[in-house]
Coordinates of C-alpha atoms in Angstrom, one line a residue:
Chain A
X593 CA 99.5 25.5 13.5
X594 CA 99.5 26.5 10.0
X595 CA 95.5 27.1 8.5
X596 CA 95.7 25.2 5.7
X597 CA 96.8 22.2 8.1
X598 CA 93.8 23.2 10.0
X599 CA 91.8 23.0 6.9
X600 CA 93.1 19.9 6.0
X601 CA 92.5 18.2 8.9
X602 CA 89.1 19.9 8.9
X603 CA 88.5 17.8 5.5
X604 CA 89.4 14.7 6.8
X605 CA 87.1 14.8 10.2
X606 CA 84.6 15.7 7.4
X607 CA 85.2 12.7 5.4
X608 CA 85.5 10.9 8.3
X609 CA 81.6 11.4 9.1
X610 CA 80.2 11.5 5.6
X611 CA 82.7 8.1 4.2
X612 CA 80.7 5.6 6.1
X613 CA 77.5 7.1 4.9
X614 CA 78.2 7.2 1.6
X615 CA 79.5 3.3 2.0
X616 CA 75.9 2.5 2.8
X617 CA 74.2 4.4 -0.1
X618 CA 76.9 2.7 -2.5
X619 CA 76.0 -0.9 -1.3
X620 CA 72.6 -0.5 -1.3
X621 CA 72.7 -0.2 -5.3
X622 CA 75.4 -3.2 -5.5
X623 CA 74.1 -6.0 -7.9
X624 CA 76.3 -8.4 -6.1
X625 CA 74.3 -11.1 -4.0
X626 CA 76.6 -11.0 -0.9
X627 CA 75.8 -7.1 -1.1
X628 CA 79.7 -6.0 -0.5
X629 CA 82.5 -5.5 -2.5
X630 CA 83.5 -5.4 -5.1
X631 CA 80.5 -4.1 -6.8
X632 CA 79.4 -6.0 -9.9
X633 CA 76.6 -3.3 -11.5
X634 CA 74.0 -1.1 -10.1
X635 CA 70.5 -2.6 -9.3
X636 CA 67.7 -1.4 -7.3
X637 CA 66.6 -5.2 -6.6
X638 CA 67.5 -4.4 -2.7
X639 CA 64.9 -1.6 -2.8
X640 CA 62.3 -4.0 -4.2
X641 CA 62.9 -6.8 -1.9
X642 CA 63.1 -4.0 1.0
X643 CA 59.0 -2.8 -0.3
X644 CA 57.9 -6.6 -0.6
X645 CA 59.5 -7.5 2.8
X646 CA 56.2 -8.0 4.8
X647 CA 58.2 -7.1 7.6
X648 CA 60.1 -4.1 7.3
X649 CA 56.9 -2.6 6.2
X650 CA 55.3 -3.4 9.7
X651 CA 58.2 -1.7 11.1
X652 CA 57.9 1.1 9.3
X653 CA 54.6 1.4 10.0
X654 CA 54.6 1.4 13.3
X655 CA 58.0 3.6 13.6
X656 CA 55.6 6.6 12.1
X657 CA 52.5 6.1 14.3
X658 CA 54.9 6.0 17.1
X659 CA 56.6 8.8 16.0
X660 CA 53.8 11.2 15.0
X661 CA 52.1 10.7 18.3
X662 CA 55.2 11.1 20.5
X663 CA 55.5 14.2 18.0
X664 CA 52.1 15.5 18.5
X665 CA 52.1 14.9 22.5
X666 CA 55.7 16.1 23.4
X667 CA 55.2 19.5 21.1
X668 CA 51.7 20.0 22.7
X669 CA 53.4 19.9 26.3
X670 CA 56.9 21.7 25.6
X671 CA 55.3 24.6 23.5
X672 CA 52.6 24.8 27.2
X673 CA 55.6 24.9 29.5
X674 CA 57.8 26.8 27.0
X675 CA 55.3 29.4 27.4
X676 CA 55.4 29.4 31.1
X677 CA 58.9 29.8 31.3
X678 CA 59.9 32.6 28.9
X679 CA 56.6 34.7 29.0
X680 CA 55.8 34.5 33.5
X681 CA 57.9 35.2 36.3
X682 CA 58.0 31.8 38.2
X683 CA 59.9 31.0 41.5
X684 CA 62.3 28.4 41.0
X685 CA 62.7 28.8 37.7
X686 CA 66.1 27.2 37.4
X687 CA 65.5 24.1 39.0
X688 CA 61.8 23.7 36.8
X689 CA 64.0 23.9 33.7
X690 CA 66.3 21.6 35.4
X691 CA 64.1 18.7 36.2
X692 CA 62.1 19.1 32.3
X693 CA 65.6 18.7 30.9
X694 CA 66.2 16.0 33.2
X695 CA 66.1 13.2 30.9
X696 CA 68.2 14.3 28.5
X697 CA 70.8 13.8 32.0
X698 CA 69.7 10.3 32.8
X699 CA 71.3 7.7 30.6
X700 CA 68.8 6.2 28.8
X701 CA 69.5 2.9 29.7
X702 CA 68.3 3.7 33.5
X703 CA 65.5 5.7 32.2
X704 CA 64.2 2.6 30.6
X705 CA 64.6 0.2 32.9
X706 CA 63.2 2.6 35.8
X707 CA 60.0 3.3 33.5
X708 CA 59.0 0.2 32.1
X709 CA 59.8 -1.2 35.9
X710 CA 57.2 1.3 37.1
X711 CA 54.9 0.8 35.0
X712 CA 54.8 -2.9 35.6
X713 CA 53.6 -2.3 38.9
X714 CA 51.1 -0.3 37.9
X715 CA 50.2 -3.2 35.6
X716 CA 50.9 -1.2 32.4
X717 CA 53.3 -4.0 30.9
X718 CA 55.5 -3.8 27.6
X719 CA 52.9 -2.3 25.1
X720 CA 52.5 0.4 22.7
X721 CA 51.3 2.7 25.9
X722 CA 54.8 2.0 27.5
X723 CA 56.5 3.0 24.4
X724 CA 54.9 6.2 23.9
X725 CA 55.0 7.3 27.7
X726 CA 58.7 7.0 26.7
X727 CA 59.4 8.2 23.7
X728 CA 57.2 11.5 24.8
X729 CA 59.9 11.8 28.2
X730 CA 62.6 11.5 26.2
X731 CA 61.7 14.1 23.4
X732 CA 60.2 16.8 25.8
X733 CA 63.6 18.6 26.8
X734 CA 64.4 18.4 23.1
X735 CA 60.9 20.5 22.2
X736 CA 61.3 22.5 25.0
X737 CA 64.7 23.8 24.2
X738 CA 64.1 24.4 20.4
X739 CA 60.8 26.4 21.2
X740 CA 62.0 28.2 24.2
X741 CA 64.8 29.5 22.2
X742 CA 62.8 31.2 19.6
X743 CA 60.2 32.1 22.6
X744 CA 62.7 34.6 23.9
X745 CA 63.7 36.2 20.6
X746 CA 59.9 37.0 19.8
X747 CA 59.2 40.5 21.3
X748 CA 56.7 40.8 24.0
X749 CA 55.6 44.4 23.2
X750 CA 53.1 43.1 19.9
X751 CA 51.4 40.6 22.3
X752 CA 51.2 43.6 24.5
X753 CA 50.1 45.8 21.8
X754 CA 47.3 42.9 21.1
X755 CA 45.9 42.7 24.6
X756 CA 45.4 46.8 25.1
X757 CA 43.5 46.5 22.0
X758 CA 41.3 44.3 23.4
X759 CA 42.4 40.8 22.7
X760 CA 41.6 38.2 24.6
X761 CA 45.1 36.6 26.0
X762 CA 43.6 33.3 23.9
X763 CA 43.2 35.8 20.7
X764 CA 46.7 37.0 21.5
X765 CA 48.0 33.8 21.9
X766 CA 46.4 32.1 18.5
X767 CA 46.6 35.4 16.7
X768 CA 50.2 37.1 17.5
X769 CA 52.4 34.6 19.6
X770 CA 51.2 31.3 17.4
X771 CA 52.1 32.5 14.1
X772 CA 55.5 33.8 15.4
X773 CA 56.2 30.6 17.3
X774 CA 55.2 28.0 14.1
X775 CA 59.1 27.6 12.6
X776 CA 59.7 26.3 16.4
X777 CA 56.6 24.7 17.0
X778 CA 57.4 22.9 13.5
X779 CA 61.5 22.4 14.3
X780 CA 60.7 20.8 17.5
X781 CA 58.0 18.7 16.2
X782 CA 60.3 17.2 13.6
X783 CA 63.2 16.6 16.1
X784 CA 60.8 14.7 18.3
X785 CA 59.8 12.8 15.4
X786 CA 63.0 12.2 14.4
X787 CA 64.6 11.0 17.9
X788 CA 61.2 8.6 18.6
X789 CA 61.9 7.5 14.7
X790 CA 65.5 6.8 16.0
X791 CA 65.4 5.6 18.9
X792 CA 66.5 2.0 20.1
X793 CA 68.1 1.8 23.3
X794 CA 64.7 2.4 24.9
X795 CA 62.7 0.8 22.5
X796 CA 64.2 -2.6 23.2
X797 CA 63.0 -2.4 27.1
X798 CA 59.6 -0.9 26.2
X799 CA 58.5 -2.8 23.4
X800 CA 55.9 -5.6 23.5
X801 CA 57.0 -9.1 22.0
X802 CA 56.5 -9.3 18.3
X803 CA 56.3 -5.6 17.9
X804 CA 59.3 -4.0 16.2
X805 CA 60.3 -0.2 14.9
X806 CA 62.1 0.1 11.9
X807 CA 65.8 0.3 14.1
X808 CA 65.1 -2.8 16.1
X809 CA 64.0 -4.6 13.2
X810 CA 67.4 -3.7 11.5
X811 CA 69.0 -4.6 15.2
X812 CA 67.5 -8.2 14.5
X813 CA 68.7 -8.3 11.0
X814 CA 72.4 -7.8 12.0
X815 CA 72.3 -10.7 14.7
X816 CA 72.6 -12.7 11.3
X817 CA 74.8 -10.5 9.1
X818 CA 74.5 -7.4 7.2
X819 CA 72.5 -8.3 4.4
X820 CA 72.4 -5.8 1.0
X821 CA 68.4 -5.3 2.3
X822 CA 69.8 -2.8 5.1
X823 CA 71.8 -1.1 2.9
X824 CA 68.9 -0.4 1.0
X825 CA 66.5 0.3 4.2
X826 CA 69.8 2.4 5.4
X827 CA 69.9 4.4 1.7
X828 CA 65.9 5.2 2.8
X829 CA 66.4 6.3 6.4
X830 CA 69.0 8.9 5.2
X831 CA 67.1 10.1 1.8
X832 CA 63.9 10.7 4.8
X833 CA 65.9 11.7 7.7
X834 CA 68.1 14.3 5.8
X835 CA 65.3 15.4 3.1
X836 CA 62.8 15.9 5.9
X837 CA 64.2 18.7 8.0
X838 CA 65.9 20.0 4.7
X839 CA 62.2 20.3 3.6
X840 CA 61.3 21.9 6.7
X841 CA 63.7 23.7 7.2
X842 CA 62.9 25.4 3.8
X843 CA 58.7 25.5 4.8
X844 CA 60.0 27.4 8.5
X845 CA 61.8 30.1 6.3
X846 CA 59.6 30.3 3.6
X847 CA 56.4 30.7 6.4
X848 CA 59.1 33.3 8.2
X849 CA 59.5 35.4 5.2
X850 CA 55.9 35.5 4.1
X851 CA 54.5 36.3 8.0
X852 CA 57.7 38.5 8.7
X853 CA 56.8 40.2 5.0
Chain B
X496 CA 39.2 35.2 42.2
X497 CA 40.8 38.4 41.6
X498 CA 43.0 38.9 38.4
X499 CA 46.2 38.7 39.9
X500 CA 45.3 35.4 41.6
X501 CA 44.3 34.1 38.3
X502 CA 47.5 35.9 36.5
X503 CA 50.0 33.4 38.8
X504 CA 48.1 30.5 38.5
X505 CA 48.2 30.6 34.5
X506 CA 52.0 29.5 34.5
X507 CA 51.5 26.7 36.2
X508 CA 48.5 25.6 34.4
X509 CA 50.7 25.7 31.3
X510 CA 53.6 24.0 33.5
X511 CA 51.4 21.3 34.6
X512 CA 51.3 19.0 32.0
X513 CA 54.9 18.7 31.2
X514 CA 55.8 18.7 35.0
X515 CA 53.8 15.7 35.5
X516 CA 54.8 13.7 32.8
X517 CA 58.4 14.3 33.6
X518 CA 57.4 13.4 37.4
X519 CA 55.1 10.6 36.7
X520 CA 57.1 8.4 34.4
X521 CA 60.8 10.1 35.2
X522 CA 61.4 10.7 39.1
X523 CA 58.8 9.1 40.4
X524 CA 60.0 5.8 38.5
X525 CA 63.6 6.6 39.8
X526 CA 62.4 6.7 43.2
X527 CA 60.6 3.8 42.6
X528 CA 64.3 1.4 41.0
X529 CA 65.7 2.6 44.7
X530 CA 63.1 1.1 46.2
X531 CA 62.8 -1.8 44.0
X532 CA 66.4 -2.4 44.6
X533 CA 66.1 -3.5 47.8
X534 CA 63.6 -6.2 46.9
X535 CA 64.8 -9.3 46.4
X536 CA 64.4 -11.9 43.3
X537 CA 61.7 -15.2 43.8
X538 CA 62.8 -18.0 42.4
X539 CA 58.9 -17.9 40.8
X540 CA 56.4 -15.6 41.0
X541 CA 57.1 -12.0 42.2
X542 CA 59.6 -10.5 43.9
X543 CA 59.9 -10.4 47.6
X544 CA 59.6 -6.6 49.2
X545 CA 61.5 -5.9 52.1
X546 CA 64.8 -4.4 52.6
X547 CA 67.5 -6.5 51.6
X548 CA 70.9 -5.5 50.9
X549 CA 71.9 -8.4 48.3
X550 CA 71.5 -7.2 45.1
X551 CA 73.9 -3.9 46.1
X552 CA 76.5 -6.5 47.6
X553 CA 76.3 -7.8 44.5
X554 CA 76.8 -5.0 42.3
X555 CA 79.4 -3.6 44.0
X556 CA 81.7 -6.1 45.4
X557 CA 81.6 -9.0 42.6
X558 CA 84.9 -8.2 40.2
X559 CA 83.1 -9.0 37.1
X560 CA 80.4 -6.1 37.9
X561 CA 83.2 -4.0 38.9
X562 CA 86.0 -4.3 35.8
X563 CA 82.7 -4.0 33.3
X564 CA 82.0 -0.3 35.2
X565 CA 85.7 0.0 35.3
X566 CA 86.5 -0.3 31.2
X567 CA 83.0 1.0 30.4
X568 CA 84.3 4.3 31.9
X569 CA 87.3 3.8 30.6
X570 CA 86.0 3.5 26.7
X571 CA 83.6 6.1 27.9
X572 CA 87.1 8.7 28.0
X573 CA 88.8 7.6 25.7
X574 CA 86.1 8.2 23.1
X575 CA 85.6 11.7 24.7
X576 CA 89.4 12.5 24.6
X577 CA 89.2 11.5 20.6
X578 CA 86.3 13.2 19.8
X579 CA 87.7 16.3 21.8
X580 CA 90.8 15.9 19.7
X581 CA 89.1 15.7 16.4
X582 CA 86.1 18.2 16.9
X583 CA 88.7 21.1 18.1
X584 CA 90.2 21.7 15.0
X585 CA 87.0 21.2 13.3
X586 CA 85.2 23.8 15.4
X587 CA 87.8 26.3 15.1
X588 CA 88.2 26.0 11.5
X589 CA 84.3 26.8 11.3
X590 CA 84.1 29.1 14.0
X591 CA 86.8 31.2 11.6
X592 CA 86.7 30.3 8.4
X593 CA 85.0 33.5 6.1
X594 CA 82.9 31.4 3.9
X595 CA 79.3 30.4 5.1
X596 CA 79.8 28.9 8.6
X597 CA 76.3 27.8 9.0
X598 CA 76.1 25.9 6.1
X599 CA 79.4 23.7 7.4
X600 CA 78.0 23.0 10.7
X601 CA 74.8 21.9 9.5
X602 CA 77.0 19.7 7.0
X603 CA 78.8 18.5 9.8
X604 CA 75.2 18.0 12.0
X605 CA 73.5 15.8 9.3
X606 CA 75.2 12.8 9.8
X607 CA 73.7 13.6 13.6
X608 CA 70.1 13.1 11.7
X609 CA 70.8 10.0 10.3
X610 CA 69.8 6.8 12.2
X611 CA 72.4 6.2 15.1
X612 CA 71.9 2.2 14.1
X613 CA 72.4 2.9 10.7
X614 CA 75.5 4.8 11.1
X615 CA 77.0 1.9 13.5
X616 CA 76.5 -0.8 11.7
X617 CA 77.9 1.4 8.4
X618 CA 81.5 0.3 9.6
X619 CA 81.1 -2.7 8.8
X620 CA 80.7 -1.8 5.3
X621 CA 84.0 -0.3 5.7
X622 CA 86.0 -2.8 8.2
X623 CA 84.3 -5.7 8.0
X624 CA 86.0 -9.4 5.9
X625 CA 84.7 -8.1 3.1
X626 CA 83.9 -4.5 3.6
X627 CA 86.1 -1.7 1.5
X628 CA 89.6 -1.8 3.3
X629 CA 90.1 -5.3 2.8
X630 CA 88.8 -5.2 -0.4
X631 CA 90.7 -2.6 -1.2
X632 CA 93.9 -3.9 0.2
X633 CA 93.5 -7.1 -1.6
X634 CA 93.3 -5.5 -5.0
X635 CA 96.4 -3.4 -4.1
X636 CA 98.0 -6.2 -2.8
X637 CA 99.0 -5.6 0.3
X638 CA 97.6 -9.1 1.7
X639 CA 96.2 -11.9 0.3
X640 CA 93.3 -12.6 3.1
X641 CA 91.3 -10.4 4.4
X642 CA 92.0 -9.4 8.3
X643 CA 89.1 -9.2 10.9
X644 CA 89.3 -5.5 11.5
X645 CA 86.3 -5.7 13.7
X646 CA 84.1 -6.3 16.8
X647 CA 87.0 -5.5 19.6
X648 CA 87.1 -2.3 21.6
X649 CA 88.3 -0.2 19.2
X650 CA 85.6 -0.6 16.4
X651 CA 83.6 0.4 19.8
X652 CA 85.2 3.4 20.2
X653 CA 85.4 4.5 16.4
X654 CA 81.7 3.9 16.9
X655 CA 81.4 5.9 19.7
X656 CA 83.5 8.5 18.2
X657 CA 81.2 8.9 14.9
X658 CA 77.9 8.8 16.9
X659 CA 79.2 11.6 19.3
X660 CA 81.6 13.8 17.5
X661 CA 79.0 16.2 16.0
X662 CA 77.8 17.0 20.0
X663 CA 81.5 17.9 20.7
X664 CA 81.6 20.2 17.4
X665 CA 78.9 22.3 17.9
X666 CA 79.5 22.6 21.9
X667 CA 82.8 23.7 21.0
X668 CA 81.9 26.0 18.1
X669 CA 79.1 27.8 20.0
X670 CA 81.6 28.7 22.6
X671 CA 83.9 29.6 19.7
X672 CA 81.5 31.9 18.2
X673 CA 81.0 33.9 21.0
X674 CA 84.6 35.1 21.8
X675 CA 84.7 38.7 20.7
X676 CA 87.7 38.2 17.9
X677 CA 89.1 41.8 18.9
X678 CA 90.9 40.2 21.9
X679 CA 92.7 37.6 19.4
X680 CA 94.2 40.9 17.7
X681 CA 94.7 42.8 20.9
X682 CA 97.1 39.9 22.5
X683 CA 99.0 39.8 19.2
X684 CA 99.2 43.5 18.8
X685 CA 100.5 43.1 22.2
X686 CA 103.3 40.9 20.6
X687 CA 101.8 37.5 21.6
X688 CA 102.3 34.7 18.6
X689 CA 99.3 33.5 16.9
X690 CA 100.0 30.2 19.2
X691 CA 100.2 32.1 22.4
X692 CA 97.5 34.2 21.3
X693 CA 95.7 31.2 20.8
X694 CA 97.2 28.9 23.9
X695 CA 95.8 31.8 26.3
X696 CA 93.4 34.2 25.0
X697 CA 91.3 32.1 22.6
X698 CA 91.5 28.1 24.5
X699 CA 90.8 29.2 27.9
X700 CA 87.4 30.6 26.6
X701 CA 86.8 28.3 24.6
X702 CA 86.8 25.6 27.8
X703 CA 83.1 26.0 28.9
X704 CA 82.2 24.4 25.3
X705 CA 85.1 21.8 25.3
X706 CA 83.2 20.9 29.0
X707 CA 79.8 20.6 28.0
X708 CA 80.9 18.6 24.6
X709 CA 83.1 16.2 26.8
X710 CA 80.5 15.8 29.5
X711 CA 77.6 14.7 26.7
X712 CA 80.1 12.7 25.0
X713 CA 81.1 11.2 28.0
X714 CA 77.7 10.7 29.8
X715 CA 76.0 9.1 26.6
X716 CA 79.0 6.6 25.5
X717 CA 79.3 5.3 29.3
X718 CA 75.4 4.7 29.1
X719 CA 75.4 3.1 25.4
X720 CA 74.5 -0.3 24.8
X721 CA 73.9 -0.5 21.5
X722 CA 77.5 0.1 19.7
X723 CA 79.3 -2.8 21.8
X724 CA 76.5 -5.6 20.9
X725 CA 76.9 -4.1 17.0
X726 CA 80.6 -4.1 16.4
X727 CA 82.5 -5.0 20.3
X728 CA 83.0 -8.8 20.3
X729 CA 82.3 -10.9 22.8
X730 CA 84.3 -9.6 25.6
X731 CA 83.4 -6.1 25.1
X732 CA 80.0 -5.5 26.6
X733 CA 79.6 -2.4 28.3
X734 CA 77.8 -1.5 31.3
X735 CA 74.5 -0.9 30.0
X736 CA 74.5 -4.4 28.4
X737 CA 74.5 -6.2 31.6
X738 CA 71.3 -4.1 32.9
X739 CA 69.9 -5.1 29.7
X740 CA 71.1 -9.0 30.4
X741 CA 69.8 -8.6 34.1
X742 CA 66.3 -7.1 33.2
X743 CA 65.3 -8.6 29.9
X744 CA 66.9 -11.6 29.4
X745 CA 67.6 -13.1 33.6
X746 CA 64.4 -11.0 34.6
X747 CA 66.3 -10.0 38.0
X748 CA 64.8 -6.9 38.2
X749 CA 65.9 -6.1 41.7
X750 CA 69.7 -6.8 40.5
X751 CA 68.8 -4.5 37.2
X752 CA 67.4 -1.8 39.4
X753 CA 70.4 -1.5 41.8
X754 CA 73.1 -1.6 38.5
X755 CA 70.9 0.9 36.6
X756 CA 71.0 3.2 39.4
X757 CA 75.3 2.7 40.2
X758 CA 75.6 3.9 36.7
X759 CA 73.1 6.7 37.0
X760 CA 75.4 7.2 40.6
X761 CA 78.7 7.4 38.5
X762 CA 77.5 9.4 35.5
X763 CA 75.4 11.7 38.3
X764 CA 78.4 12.7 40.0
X765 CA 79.8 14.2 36.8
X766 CA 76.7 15.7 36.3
X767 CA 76.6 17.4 39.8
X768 CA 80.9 18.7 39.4
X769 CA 80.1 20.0 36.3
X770 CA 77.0 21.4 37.6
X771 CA 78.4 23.1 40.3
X772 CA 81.7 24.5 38.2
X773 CA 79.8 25.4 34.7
X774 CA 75.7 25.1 35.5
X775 CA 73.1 23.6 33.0
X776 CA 72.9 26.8 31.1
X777 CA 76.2 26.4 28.7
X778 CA 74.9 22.7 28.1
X779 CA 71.2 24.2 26.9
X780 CA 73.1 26.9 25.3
X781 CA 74.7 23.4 23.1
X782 CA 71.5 21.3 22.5
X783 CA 69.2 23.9 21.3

């Protein structure tokens, strides 16, 4: 195989993914009413109905409190057991790591039914609790991954350093290992927030009646048809999903280059 | 306590909260669907403990149950044959192109960013009456009506296929990028064609990737339920739409414990062969 035919076909997988995308983001400034071809001007009168629609904003709203919590929670506990992993000598390490990135391995639909089941019968029915008990199990093998990775390339010996000079291992840890570990602490924070953001499958099971994130509140809007509105609230999600871990992906190296100076 | 008491304990003070979350609402729910299983549904009220076998008869003998499982795996390899197909090429071209490879796979990641539901529902932008093919063939003039292009199994599938093709690329690029390009050379210095070269020096080590990209693709389209509802029709639900129809909507929650847990069974033994041949570390190796 030739590599320009290799390159070719490259392209095409490429246009493949992006085509679609780009559909969306064309629609969503289509004058037309029916919002779909052929497109009669540009407008942004989807993007205004999308801000005075009472509720998309509600879904929005509670997509980012759900997300920022599962964010906060999930990175508190994988940057903990990162920790333990990479920096102790633990028995059964293996099968630890195993059973923290065991929900990535459970399809989500059973994860969902077998939690918000459980729950029940503890009498913790479909509410906000449920939601974020999930949303934090199925981020944490994410955050743990992402921060364990950059865990094991940070060298031991200027912790060690640290602690014969007298730090306390808390010192150590805020002073040395902290600053080191932010551009992970950050990436993994960001991909939990993104996957809670994103999330649906589970969402459905967990949440209470009446309660909807932004993706199962676009879920209800196609049971009708796809209206020029979700183009628009489409156009949004990509400008925030993409321009956010751009953005932080620039903050991480710009906060590696100044600390690594 | 002495130090080195207090040294081992530290670990699993800092294991402790993730290990119980994951225990608490993961496996300890798990255990608790087997159990629940064997309940049985009231007709009012709550469900009757005990140990019946019903809701397992059911699941597995009744056909409809069984042909669901049946072309839910079934989509579930075709879509992981396609994307295996597609991603190769694309991996390899990354893996040894000269320009700036990290800057193509995060191009190629990004749509992996963007909203799963947004990105299903964007075919029917493209396939739908009056989505861009057909308007697009109608002003060429190649029909006069538009076609329904859509919601059959394989709008599922090219859903499927643009959800999961950016796990397969990077699993397979990962293992790309680690094969020392020296023994490429040394089998052609050795007279072996660039496709021989390739054929057996450079695709047998690139199989540990192609495994752990089909086994994700595989694992996560057999479990999906949202694709089929968006653009399957009618007689294309998969098998995580009738747990959904069994627990949400019929409320048999002994019946949705015993089918959650068949599929967790199926996709479980893949798990485990794969397990046992490749182990967990070449799938962490693609995730993070």
């Amino acid at each position: 195989m030739g590599w320009r035919l290799i390159r070719f076909y490259t392209i095409l997988v490429y246009l493949f993914m992006f085509l679609p995308i780009a559909v969306v983001v064309l629609l969503s400034f289509n004058a037309n009413q029916f919002g779909s071809f052929p497109m009669t001007g540009l407008s942004t009168r989807w993007f205004e109905a999308l801000w005075n629609n009472e509720a998309i904003m509600r879904a929005f709203r509670t997509s980012i409190v759900l997300g920022l919590m599962t964010a906060a929670i999930s990175t508190v506990l994988g940057v903990l057991a990162s920790l333990a992993l990479v920096r102790y000598q633990i028995p059964g390490r293996n099968m630890i790591t195993t059973l923290l990135i065991a929900p990535i391995l459970v399809p989500e639909v059973v994860l969902a039914v077998a939690l918000l089941l459980f729950l029940n019968f503890l009498d913790i029915g479909k509410s906000f609790t449920l939601l974020l008990a999930g949303h934090v199990i199925f981020t944490l093998p994410f955050v743990i991954l992402v921060v364990q990775a950059r865990l094991i390339s940070i060298r031991r010996d200027v912790e060690e350093a640290a602690l014969s000079l007298g730090a306390s291992p808390m010192q150590t840890f805020l002073k040395i290992t902290l600053p080191q570990l932010m551009p992970a602490v950050a990436a993994g924070g960001l991909f939990a927030f993104t996957i809670s953001f994103d999330d649906i499958t589970g969402t459905l099971f967990w949440k209470p009646g009446g309660v909807e994130t932004v993706p199962t509140q676009i879920f209800s809007m196609l049971r009708n048809s796809i209206s020029p509105e979700i183009n628009a609230l489409g156009t949004v999600i990509i400008v925030l999903t993409v321009g956010l871990p751009l953005i932080g992906a620039a903050l991480a190296r710009r906060l590696a280059t100044k600390s690594g100076g | 306590m002495s130090i080195e008491q207090r040294e081992a304990r530290q670990p699993w003070i800092l294991l402790s909260p993730a290990l119980a979350a994951i225990v608490m609402l993961l496996i300890v729910p798990l255990v608790f669907i087997v159990v629940y299983s064997f309940w049985l549904k009231s007709a009012a009220g709550a469900d009757t403990p005990g140990f019946f076998l019903d809701n397992w008869q059911e699941a597995l003998t009744d056909p409809f149950y069984r042909d669901i499982l049946l072309n839910t795996l079934k989509i579930a390899a075709i879509t992981t044959l396609v994307c295996a197909l597609l991603g190769y090429p694309a991996a390899f071209f990354i893996a040894r192109s000269q320009g700036n490879k990290v800057g193509l796979l995060v191009l190629l990641m990004l749509p992996f960013w963007i909203s799963y539901i947004i990105r299903t529902m964007s075919w029917i932008n493209i396939l739908g009456v009056s989505g861009a093919l057909n308007s697009a063939m109608i002003w060429l003039g190649i029909i006069n009506e538009p076609i329904q292009m859509l919601y059959n199994e394989t709008t599922v599938i090219l859903g499927l296929v643009h959800f999961l093709l950016p796990f397969m690329v990077l699993n397979i690029f990962v293992s790309l990028d680690g094969i020392d390009t020296n023994l490429e050379d040394a089998a052609s210095s050795l007279g072996a064609t660039r496709w021989q070269g390739f054929l057996q020096v450079t695709l047998p080590l690139s199989l540990p990737g192609l495994a752990a990209g089909g086994l994700l693709c595989f694992v996560l389209s057999a479990g999906t339920y949202i694709t089929p509802v968006i653009l399957g029709g009618p007689r294309d639900a998969m098998f995580a739409n009738l747990v959904y129809e069994a627990i949400i909507r019929q409320l048999n929650w002994p019946l949705g414990s015993a089918l959650s847990l068949l599929l967790l069974a199926v996709l479980g033994v893949l798990v485990i062969i794969y397990n046992r041949y490749l182990g967990m570390a070449q799938l962490a190796k693609g995730l993070g």
